Tab-separated table of C-alpha atoms in Angstrom:
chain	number	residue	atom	x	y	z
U	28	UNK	CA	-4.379	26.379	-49.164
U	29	UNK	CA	-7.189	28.538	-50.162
U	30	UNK	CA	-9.955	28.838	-47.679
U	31	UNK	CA	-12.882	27.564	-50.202
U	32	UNK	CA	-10.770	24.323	-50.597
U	33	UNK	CA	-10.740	23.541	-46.784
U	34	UNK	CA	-14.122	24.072	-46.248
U	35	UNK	CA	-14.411	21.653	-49.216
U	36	UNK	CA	-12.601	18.722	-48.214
U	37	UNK	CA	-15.103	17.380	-45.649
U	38	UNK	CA	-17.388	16.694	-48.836
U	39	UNK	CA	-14.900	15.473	-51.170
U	40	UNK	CA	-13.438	13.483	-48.132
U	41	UNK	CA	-16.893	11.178	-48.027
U	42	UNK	CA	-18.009	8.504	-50.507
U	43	UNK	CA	-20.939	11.019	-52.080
U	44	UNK	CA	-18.151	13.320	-53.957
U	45	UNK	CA	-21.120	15.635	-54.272
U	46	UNK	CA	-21.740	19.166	-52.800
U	47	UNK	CA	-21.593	23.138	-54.155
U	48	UNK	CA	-19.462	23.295	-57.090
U	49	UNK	CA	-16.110	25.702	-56.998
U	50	UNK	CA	-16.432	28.682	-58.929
U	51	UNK	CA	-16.491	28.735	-62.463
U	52	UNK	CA	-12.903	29.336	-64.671
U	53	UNK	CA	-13.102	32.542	-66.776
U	54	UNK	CA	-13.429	32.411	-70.458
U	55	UNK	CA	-10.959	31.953	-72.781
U	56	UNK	CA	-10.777	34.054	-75.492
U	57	UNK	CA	-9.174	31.855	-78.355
U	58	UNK	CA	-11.664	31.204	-81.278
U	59	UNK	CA	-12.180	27.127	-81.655
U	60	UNK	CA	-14.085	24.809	-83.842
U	61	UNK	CA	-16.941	23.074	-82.655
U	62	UNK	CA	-17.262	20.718	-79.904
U	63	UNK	CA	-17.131	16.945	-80.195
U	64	UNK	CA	-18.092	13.935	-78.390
U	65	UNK	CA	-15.264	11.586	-78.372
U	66	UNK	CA	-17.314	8.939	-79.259
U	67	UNK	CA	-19.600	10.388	-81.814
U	68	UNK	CA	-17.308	10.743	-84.634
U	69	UNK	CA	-17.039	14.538	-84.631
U	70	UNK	CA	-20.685	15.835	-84.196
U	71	UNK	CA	-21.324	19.240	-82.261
U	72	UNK	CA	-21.411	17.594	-78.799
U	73	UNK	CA	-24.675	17.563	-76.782
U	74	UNK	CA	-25.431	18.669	-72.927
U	75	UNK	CA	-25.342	15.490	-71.978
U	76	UNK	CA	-21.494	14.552	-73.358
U	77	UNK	CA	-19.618	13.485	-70.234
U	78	UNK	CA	-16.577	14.450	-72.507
U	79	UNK	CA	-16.191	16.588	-75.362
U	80	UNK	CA	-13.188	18.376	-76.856
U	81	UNK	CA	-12.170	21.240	-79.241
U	82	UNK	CA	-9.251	21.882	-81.698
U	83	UNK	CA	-7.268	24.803	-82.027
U	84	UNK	CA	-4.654	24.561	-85.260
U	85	UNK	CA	-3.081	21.316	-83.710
U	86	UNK	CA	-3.533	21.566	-80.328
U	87	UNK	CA	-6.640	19.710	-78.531
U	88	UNK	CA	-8.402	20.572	-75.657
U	89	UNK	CA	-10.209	17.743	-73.716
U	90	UNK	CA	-12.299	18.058	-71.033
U	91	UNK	CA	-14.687	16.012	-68.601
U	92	UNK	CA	-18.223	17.699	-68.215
U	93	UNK	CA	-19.446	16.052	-64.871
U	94	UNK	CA	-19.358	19.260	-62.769
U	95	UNK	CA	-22.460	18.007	-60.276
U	96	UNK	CA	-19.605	14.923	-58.820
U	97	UNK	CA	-16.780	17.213	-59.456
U	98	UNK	CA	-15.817	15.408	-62.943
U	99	UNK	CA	-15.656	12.167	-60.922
U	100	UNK	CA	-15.112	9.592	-63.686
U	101	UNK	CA	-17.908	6.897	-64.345
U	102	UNK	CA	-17.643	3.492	-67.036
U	103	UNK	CA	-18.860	5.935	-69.454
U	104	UNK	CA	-16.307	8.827	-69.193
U	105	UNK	CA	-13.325	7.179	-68.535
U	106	UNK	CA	-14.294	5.270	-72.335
U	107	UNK	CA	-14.851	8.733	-73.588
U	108	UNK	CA	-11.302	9.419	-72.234
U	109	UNK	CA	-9.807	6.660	-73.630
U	110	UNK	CA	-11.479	7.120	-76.958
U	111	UNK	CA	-10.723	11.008	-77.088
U	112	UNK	CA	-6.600	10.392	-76.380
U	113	UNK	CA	-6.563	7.261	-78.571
U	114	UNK	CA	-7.840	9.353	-81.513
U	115	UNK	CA	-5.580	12.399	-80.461
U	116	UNK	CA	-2.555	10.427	-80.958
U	117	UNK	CA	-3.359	9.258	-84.011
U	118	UNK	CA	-4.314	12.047	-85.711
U	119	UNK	CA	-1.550	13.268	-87.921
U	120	UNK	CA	-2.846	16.851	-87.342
U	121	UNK	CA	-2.486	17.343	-83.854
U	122	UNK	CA	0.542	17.927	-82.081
U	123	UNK	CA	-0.078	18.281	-78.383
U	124	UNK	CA	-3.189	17.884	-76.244
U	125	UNK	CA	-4.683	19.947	-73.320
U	126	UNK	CA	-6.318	17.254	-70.641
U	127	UNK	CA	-8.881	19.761	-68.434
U	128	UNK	CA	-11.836	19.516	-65.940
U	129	UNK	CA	-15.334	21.653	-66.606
U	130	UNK	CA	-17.257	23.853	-63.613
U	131	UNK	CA	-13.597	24.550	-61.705
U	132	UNK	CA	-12.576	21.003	-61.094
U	133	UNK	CA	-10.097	19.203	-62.382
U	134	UNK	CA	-11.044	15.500	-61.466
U	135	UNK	CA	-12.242	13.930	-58.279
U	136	UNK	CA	-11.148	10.597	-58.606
U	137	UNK	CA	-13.598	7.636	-59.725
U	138	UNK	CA	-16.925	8.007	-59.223
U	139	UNK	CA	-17.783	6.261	-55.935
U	140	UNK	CA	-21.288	6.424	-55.787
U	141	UNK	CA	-20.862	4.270	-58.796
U	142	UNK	CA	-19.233	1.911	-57.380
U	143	UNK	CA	-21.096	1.820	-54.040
U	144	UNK	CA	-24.275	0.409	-56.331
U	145	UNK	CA	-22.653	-1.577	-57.757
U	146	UNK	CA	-24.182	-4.884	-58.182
U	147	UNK	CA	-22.250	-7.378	-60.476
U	148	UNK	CA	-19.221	-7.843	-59.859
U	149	UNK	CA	-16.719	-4.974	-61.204
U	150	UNK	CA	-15.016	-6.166	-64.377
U	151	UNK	CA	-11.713	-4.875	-64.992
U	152	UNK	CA	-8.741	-5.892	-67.424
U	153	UNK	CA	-6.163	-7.804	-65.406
U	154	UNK	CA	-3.268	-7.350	-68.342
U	155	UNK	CA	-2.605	-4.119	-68.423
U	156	UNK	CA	-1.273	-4.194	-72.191
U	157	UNK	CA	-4.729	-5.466	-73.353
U	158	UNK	CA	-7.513	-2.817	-72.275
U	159	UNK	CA	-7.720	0.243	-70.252
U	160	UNK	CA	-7.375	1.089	-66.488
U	161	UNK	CA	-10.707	1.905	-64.716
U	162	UNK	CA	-10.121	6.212	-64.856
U	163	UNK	CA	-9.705	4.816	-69.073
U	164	UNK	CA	-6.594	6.040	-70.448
U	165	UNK	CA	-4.237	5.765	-68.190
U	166	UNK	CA	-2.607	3.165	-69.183
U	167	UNK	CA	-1.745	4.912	-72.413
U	168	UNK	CA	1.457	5.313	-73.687
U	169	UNK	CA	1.108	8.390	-75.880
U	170	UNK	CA	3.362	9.493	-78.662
U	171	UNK	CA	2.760	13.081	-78.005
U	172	UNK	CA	2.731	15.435	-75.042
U	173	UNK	CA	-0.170	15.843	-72.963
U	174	UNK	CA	-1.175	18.628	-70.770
U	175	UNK	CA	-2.879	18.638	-67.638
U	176	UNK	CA	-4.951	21.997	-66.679
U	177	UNK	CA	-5.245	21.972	-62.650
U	178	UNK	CA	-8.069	23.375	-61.240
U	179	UNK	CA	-9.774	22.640	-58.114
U	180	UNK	CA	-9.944	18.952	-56.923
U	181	UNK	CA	-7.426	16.645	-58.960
U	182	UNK	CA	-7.643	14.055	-56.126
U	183	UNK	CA	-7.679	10.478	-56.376
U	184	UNK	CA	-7.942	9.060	-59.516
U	185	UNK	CA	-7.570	12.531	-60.575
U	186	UNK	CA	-4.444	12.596	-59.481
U	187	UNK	CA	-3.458	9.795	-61.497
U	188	UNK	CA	-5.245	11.072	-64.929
U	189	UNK	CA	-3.064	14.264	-64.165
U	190	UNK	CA	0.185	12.125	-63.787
U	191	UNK	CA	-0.320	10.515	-67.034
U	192	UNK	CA	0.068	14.323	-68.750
U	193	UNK	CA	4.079	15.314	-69.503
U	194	UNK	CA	3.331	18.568	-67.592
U	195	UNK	CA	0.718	20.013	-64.902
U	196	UNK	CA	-0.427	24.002	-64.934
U	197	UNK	CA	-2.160	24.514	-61.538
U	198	UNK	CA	-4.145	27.415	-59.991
U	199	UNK	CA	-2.976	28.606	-57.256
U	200	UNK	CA	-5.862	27.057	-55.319
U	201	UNK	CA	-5.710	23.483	-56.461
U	202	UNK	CA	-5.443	20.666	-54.858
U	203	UNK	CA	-3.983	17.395	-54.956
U	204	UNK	CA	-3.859	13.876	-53.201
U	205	UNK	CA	-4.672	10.136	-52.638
U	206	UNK	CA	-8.164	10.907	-50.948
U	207	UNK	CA	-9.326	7.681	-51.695
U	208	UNK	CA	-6.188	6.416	-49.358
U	209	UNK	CA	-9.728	6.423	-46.356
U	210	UNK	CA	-11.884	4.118	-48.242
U	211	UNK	CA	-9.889	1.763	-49.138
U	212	UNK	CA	-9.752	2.326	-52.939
U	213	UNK	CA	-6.234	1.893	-54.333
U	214	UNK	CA	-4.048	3.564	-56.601
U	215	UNK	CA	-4.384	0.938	-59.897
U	216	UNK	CA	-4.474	3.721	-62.647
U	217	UNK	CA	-0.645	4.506	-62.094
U	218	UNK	CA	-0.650	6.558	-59.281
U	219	UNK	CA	2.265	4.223	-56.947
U	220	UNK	CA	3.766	3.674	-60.737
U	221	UNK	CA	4.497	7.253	-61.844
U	222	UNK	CA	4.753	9.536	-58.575
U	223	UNK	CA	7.674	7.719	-57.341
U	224	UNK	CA	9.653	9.117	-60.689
U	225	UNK	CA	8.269	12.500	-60.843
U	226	UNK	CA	8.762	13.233	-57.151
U	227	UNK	CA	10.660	10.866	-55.633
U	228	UNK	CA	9.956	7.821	-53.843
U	229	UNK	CA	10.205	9.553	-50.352
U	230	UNK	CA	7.441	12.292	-51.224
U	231	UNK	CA	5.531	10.152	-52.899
U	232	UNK	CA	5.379	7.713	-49.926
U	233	UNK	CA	4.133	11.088	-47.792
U	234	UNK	CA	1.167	11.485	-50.128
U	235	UNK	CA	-0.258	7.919	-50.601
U	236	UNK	CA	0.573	7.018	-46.848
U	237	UNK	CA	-1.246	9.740	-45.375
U	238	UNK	CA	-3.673	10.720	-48.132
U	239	UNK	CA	-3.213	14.630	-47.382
U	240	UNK	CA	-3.807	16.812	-49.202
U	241	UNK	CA	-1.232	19.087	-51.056
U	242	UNK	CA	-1.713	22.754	-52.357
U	243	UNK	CA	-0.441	24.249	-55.416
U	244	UNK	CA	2.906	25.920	-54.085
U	245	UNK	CA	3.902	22.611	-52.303
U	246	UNK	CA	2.808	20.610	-55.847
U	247	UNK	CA	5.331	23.029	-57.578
U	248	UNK	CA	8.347	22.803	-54.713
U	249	UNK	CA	7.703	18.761	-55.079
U	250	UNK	CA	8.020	19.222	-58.945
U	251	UNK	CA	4.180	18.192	-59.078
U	252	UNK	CA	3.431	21.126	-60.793
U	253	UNK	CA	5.264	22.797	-62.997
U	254	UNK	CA	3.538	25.721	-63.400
U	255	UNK	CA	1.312	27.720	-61.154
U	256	UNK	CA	-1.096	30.025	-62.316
U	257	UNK	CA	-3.696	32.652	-60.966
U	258	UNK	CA	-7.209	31.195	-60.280
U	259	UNK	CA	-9.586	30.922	-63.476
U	260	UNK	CA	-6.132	30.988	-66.071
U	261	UNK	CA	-5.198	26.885	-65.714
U	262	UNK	CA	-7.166	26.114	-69.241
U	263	UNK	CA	-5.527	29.433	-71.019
U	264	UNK	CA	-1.702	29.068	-70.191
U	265	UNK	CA	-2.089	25.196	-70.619
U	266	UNK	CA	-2.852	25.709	-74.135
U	267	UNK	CA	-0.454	28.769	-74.831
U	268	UNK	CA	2.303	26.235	-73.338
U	269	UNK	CA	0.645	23.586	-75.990
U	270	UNK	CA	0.632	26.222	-78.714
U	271	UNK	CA	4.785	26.951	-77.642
U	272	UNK	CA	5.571	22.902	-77.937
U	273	UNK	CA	3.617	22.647	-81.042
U	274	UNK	CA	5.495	25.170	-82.904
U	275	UNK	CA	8.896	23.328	-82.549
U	276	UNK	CA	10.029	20.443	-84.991
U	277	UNK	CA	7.763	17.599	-83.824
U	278	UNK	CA	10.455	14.850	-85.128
U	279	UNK	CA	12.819	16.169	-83.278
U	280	UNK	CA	10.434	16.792	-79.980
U	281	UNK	CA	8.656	13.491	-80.267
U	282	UNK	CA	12.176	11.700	-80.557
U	283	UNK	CA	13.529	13.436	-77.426
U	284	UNK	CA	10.725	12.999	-75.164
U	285	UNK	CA	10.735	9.006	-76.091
U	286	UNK	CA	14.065	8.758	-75.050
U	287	UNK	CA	13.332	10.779	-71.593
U	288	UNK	CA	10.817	8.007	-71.172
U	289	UNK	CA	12.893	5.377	-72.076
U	290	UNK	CA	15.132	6.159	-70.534
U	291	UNK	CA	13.174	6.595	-66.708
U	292	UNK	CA	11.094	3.248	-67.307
U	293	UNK	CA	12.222	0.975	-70.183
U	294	UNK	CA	16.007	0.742	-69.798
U	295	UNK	CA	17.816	-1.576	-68.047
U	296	UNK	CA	21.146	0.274	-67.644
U	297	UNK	CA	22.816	3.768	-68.459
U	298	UNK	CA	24.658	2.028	-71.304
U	299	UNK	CA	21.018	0.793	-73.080
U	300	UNK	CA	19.503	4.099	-72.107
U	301	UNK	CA	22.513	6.043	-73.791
U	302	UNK	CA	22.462	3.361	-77.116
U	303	UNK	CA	18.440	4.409	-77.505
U	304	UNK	CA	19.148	8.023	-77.454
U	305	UNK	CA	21.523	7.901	-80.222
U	306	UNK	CA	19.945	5.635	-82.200
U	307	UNK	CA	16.467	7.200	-82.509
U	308	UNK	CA	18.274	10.275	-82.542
U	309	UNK	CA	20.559	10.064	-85.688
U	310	UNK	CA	17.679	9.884	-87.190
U	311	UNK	CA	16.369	13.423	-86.990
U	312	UNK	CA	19.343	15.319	-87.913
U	313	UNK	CA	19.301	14.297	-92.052
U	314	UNK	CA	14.882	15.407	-91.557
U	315	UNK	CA	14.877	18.279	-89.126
U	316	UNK	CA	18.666	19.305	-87.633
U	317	UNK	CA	20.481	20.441	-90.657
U	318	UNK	CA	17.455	22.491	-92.032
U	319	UNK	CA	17.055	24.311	-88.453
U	320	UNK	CA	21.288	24.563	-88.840
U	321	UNK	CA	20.682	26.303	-92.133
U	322	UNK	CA	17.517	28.587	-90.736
U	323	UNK	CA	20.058	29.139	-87.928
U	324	UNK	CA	22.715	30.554	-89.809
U	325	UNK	CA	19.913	33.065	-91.685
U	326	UNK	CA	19.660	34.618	-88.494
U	327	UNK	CA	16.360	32.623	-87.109
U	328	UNK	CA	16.698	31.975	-83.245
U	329	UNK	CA	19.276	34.342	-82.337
U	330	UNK	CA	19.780	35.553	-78.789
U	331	UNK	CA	17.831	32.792	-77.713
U	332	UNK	CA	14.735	33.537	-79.060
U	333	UNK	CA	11.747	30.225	-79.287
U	334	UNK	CA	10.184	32.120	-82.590
């Protein structure tokens, strides 16, 4: 674990979630459209958007602008959240979306300064199929793949906003865990839900038992991460990965990556699991499989090329 991430974890460790900020992530250099709020219908977004986001062709970057707490998530944000991914999914232009933290953190959890002044009782949707969890969206069941860019703290209810994404690209100094496993705050944004059947129940029990932390090259070993990147290059490779999954056949994609899901959480038995694939499956082959046969047999793809 890198050096300026131990020294770190006293601060993030305590209630306050407030301290020096990690250094910054170097530029991009893509060329994007202007910035949004996602809950000011597409206006250039302000200095004082918790979350704004930017389109590139059909890929969307979103990203939570609370660098002073670490991008801990307040009422506020995690509605932005919801609001930006709600609209992503059902915009018939984008394709996949790029889930990132501002000033070189990922997340830090929820904000707990917020919820140490709190004074009314906290108000939260007991049905989960009726609202949103308290980080906002993760409770979502998107339609398309999200992409989590890991970079500094994704602790917490970080964590659990970077579990919702179909694939995590972490720095090499990252860092992951159930911090808030010391005060008492528990994992109800589906952190015990979805760990278990990325990692396995075993390592997941290691990480919300003990609350440790866990570095990049252990996230990746775990199958946490599935891609680890230098310092400063989460953001960039995140959305050349997004740029690679958009090019492909989305019928096709979208179709396949149901029935992965399916078949994980939803089905009750190999045979039901088996039944879905095929059925939602069939489907493609008349709209996308025999046009990629014919671009096939032109001489597209061969050798095993993605282009």
């Amino acid at each position: 674990m890198a050096l300026k991430h131990v020294r770190a974890l006293g601060s993030v460790f305590s209630a306050n979630y407030q301290g020096t900020i990690l250094s910054q992530c170097r530029s991009t250099t893509w060329t994007t459209t202007k910035l949004r709020s996602s809950s000011a219908g597409g206006e250039e977004a302000g200095t004082g958007q918790t979350v704004v986001s930017e389109r590139r062709g059909s890929v969307l970057t979103v990203a939570i602008r609370r660098p002073e707490v670490r991008n801990a998530v307040n009422v506020e944000t995690a509605r932005r959240l919801l609001e930006e991914l709600q609209a992503f999914d059902g915009d018939p232009d984008l394709n996949v979306a790029v889930l990132h933290g501002e000033g070189g953190n990922f997340c830090a959890g929820y904000d707990l300064k917020t919820l140490a002044n709190q004074k009314a009782p906290l108000k939260l949707e007991q049905d989960v199929t009726k609202g949103p969890g308290p980080m906002g969206p993760s409770r979502l069941q998107l339609s398309k793949p999200l992409i989590a860019a890991v970079s500094g703290f994704a602790v917490a209810g970080g964590m659990e906003l970077a579990l919702l994404a179909d694939l995590r690209v972490v720095e090499e100094s990252a860092v992951m865990g159930v911090f808030c496993r010391r005060f008492g705050v528990p994992l109800i944004d589906g952190g015990t839900v979805r760990l278990p059947r990325l990692i396995g129940l075993s390592r997941a029990l290691d990480l919300i038992l003990t609350g440790r932390p866990i570095g990049a090259q252990e996230a990746l070993a775990f199958g946490l991460a599935n891609r680890v990147v230098p310092d400063g290059q989460a953001l960039q490779a995140a959305v050349q990965l997004a740029e690679q999954i958009s090019s492909f056949p989305q019928q096709c994609l979208r179709t396949d990556r149901s029935s992965a899901l399916y078949s994980c959480y939803d089905a009750q038995s190999f045979t039901q699991a088996m039944q879905h694939e095929f059925d939602h499956g069939v489907q493609v082959i008349q709209a996308e499989a025999i046009p990629g046969a014919i671009r096939f047999t032109s001489g597209a793809g061969r050798g095993g090329k993605l282009s």
